[in-house]
Coordinates of N, CA and C in Angstrom, one line a residue:
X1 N -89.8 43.4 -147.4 CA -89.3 44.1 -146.2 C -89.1 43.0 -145.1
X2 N -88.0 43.1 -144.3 CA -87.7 42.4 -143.9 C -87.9 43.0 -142.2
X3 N -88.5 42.1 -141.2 CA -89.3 42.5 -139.7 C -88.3 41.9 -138.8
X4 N -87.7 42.7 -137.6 CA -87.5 42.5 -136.9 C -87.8 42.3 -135.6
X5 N -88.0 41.6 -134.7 CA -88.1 41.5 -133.2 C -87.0 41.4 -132.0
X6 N -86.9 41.9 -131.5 CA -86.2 42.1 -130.2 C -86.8 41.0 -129.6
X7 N -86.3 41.2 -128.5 CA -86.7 40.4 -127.1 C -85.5 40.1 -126.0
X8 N -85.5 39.8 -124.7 CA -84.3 39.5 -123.8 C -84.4 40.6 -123.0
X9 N -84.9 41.9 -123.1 CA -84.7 43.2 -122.1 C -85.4 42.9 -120.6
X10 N -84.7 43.2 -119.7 CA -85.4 43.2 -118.9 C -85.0 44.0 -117.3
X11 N -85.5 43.7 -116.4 CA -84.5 44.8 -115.0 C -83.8 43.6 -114.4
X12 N -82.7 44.1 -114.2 CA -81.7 43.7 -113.6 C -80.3 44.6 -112.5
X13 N -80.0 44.1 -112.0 CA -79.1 44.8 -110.9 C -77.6 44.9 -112.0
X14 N -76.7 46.1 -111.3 CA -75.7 46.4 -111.4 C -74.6 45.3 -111.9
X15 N -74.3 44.6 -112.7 CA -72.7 43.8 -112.2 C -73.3 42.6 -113.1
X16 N -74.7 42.7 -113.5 CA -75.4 41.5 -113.7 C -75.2 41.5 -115.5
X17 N -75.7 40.0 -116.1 CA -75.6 39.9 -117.4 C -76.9 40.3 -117.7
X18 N -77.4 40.1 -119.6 CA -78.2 39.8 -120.2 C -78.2 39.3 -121.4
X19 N -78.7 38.5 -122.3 CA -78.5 38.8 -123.4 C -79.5 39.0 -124.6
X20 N -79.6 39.8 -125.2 CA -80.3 40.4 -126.5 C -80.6 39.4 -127.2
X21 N -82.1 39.6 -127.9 CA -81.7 38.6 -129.6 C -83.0 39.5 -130.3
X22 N -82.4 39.4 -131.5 CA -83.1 40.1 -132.5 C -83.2 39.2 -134.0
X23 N -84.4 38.7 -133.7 CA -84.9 37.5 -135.1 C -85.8 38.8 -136.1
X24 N -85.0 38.1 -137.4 CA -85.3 38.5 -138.6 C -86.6 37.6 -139.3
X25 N -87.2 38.2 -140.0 CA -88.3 37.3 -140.7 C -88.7 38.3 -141.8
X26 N -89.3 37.5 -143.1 CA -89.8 38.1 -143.9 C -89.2 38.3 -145.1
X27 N -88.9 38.9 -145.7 CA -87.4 39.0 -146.8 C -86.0 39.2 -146.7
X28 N -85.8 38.1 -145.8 CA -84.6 38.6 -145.2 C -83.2 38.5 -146.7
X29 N -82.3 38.8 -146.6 CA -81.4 39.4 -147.2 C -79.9 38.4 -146.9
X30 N -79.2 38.3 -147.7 CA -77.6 38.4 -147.2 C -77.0 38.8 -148.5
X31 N -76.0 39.2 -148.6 CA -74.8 39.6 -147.2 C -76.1 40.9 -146.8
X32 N -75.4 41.3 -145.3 CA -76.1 42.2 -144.6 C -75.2 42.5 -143.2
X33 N -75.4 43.6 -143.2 CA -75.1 44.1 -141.7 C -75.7 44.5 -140.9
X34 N -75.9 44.3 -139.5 CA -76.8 44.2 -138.6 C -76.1 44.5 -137.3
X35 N -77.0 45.0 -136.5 CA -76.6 46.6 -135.5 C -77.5 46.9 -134.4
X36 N -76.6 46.8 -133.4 CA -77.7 47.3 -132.2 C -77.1 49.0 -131.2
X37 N -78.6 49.3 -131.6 CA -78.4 50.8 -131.0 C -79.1 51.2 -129.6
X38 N -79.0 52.1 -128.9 CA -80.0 51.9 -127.6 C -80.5 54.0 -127.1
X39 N -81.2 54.1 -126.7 CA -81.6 55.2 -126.5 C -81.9 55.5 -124.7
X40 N -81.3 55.8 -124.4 CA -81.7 56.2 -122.9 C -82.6 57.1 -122.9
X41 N -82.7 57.2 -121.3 CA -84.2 58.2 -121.3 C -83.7 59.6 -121.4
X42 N -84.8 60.2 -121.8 CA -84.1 61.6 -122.7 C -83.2 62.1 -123.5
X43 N -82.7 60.7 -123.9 CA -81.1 61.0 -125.1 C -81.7 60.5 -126.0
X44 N -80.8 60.7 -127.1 CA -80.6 60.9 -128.4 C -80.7 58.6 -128.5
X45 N -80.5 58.5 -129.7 CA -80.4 56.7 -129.7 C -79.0 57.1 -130.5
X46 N -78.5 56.1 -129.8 CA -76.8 55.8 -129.9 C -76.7 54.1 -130.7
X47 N -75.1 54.6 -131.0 CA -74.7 53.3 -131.8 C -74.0 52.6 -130.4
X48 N -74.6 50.9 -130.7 CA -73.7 50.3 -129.5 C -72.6 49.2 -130.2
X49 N -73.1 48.3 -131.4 CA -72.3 47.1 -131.9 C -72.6 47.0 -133.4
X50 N -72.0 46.6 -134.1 CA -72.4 46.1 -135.3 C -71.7 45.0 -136.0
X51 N -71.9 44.1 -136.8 CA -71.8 42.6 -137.2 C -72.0 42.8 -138.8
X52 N -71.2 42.1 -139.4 CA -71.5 41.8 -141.0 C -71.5 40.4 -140.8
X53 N -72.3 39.9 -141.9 CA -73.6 39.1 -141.9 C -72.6 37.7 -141.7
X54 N -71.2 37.4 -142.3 CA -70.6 36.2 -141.9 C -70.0 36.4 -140.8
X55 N -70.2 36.9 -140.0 CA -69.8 37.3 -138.6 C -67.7 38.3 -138.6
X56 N -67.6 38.3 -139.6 CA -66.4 38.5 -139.8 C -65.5 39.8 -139.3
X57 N -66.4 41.1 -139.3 CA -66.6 42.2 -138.7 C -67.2 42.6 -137.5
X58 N -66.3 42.9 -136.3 CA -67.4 43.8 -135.6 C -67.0 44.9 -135.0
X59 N -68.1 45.5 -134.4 CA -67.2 46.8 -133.7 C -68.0 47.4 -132.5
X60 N -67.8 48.0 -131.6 CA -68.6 48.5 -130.9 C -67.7 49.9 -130.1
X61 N -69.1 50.7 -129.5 CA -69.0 51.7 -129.2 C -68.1 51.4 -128.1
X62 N -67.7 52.7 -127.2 CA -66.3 52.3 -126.8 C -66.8 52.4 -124.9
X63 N -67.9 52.7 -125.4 CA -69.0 53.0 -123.7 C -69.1 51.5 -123.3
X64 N -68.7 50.3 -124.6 CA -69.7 49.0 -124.3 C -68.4 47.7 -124.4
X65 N -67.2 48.6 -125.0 CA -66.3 47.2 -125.5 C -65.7 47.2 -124.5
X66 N -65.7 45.4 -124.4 CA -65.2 44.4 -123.3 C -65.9 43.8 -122.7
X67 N -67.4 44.4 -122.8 CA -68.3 44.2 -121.5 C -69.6 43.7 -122.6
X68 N -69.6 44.1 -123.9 CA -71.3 44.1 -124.7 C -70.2 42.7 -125.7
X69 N -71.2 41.8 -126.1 CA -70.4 40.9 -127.5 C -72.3 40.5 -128.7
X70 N -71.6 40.8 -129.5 CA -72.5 40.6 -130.9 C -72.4 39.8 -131.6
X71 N -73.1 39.1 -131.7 CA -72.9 37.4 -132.6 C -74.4 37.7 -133.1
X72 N -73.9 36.2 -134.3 CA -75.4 36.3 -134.8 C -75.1 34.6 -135.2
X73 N -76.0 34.0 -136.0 CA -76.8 32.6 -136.2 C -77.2 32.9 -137.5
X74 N -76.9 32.5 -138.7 CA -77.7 32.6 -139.8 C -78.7 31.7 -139.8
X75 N -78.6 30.5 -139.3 CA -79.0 29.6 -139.7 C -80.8 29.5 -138.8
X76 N -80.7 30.2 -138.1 CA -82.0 30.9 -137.2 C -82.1 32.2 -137.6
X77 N -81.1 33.3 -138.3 CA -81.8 34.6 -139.0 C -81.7 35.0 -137.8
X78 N -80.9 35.2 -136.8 CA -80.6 35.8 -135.2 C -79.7 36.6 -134.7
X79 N -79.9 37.5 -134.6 CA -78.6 38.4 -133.9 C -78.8 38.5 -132.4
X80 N -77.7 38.4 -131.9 CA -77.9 38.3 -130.4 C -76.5 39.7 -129.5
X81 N -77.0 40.3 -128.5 CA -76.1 41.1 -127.9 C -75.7 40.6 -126.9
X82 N -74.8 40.0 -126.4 CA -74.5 39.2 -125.0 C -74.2 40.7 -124.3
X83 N -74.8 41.3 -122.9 CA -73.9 42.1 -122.3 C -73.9 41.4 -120.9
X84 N -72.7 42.1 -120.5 CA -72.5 41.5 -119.1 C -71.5 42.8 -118.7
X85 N -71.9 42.6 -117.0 CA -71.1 43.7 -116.0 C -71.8 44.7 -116.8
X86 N -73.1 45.0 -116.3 CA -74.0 46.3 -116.8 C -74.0 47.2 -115.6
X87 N -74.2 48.2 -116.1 CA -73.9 48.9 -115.1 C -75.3 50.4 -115.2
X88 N -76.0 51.0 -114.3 CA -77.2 51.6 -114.7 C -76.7 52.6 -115.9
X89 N -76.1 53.3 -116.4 CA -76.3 54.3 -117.7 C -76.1 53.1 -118.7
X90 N -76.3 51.8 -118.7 CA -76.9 51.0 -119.9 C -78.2 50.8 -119.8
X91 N -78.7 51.2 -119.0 CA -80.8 51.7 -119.0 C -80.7 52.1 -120.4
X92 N -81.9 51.5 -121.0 CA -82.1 52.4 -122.6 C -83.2 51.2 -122.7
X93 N -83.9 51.4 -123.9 CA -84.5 51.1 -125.2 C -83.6 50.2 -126.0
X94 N -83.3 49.4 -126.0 CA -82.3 48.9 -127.1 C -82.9 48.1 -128.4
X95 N -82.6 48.4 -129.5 CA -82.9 48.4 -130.7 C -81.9 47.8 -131.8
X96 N -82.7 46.7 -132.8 CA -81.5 46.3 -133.7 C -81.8 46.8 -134.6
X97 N -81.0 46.6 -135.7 CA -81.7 47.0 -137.4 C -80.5 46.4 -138.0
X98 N -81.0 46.2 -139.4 CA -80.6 45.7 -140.5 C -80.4 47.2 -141.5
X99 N -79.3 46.3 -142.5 CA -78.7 46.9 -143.5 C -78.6 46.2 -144.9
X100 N -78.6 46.2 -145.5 CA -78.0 45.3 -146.8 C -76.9 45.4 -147.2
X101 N -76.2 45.2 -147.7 CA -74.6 44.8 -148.1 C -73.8 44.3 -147.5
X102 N -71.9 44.0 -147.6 CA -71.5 43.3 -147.2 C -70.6 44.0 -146.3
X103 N -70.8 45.7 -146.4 CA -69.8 46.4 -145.5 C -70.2 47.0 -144.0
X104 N -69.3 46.6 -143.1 CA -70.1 47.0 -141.5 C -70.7 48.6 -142.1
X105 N -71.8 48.4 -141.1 CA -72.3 50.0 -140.8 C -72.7 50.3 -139.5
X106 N -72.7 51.7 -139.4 CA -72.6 52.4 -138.0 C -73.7 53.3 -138.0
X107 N -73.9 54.1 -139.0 CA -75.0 55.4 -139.0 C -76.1 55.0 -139.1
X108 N -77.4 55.5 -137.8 CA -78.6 55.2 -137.9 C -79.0 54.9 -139.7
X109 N -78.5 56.0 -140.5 CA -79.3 56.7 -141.7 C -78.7 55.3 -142.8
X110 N -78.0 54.4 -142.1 CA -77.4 53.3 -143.0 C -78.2 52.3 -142.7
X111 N -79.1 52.0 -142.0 CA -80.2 51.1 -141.8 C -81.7 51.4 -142.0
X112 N -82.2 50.3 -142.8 CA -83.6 50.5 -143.2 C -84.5 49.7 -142.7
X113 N -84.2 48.6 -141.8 CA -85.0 47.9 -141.0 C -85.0 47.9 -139.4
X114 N -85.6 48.4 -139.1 CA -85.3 48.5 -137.5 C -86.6 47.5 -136.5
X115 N -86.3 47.2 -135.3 CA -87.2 45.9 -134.7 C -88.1 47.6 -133.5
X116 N -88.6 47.3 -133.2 CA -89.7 47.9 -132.2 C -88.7 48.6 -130.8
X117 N -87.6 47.8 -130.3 CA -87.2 47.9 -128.7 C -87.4 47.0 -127.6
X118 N -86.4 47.1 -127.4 CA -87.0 46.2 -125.5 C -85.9 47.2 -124.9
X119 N -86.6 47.1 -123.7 CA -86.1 47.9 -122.6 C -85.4 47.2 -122.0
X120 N -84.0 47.6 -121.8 CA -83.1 47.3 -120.3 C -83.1 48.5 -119.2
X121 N -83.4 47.6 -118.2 CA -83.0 48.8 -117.1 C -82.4 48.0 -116.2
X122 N -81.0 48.9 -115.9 CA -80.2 48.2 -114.8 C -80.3 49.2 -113.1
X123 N -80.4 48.8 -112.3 CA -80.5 49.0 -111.2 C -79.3 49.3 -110.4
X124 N -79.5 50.2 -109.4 CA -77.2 50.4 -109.0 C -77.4 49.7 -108.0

């Protein structure tokens, strides 16, 4: 099983950056697709980006493209979310997970490894 950790959330004002990283440990995998989702308060957890494992694919939700970027590091086992010009309904929980194979994925129910969360909260 392969364990994920978050880390990078934190409060920040309107207009401001951050960026995400999500280290893999334990049995990690390749090829693999890897994905960050985020849950605001009282909603549902949403899809925000997703990455196949040689960085060759990506995609992101249409709430975040231009403004969110998803990279990863094999060589550290690292996925990282660069966002910038956040804006407060990017407040959430954000969350990565893993997949195995070599094809992007989007649906929660397509990931079996998920990291714990860190919280962003942006301020207006």
């Amino acid at each position: 099983q392969v364990q994920l950790v978050e880390s990078g959330g934190a409060l920040v004002q309107a207009g401001g950056s951050l960026r995400l990283s999500c280290a893999a440990s334990g049995r990690t995998f390749r090829p693999y697709a890897m994905a960050w989702f985020r849950q605001p308060p009282g909603l549902n957890r949403e899809f925000v980006a997703t990455i196949t494992w040689n960085g060759e694919y990506t995609y992101y939700a249409d709430s975040v493209k231009g403004r969110f970027t998803i990279s990863n590091d094999n060589s550290k086992n690292t996925v990282y979310l660069q966002m910038n010009s956040l804006k407060p309904e990017d407040t959430a929980v954000y969350y990565c997970a893993a997949a195995q194979g070599p094809s992007p994925r989007f649906r929660e129910a397509d990931f079996g490894s998920w990291g714990q969360g860190t919280q962003v909260t942006v301020s207006a």
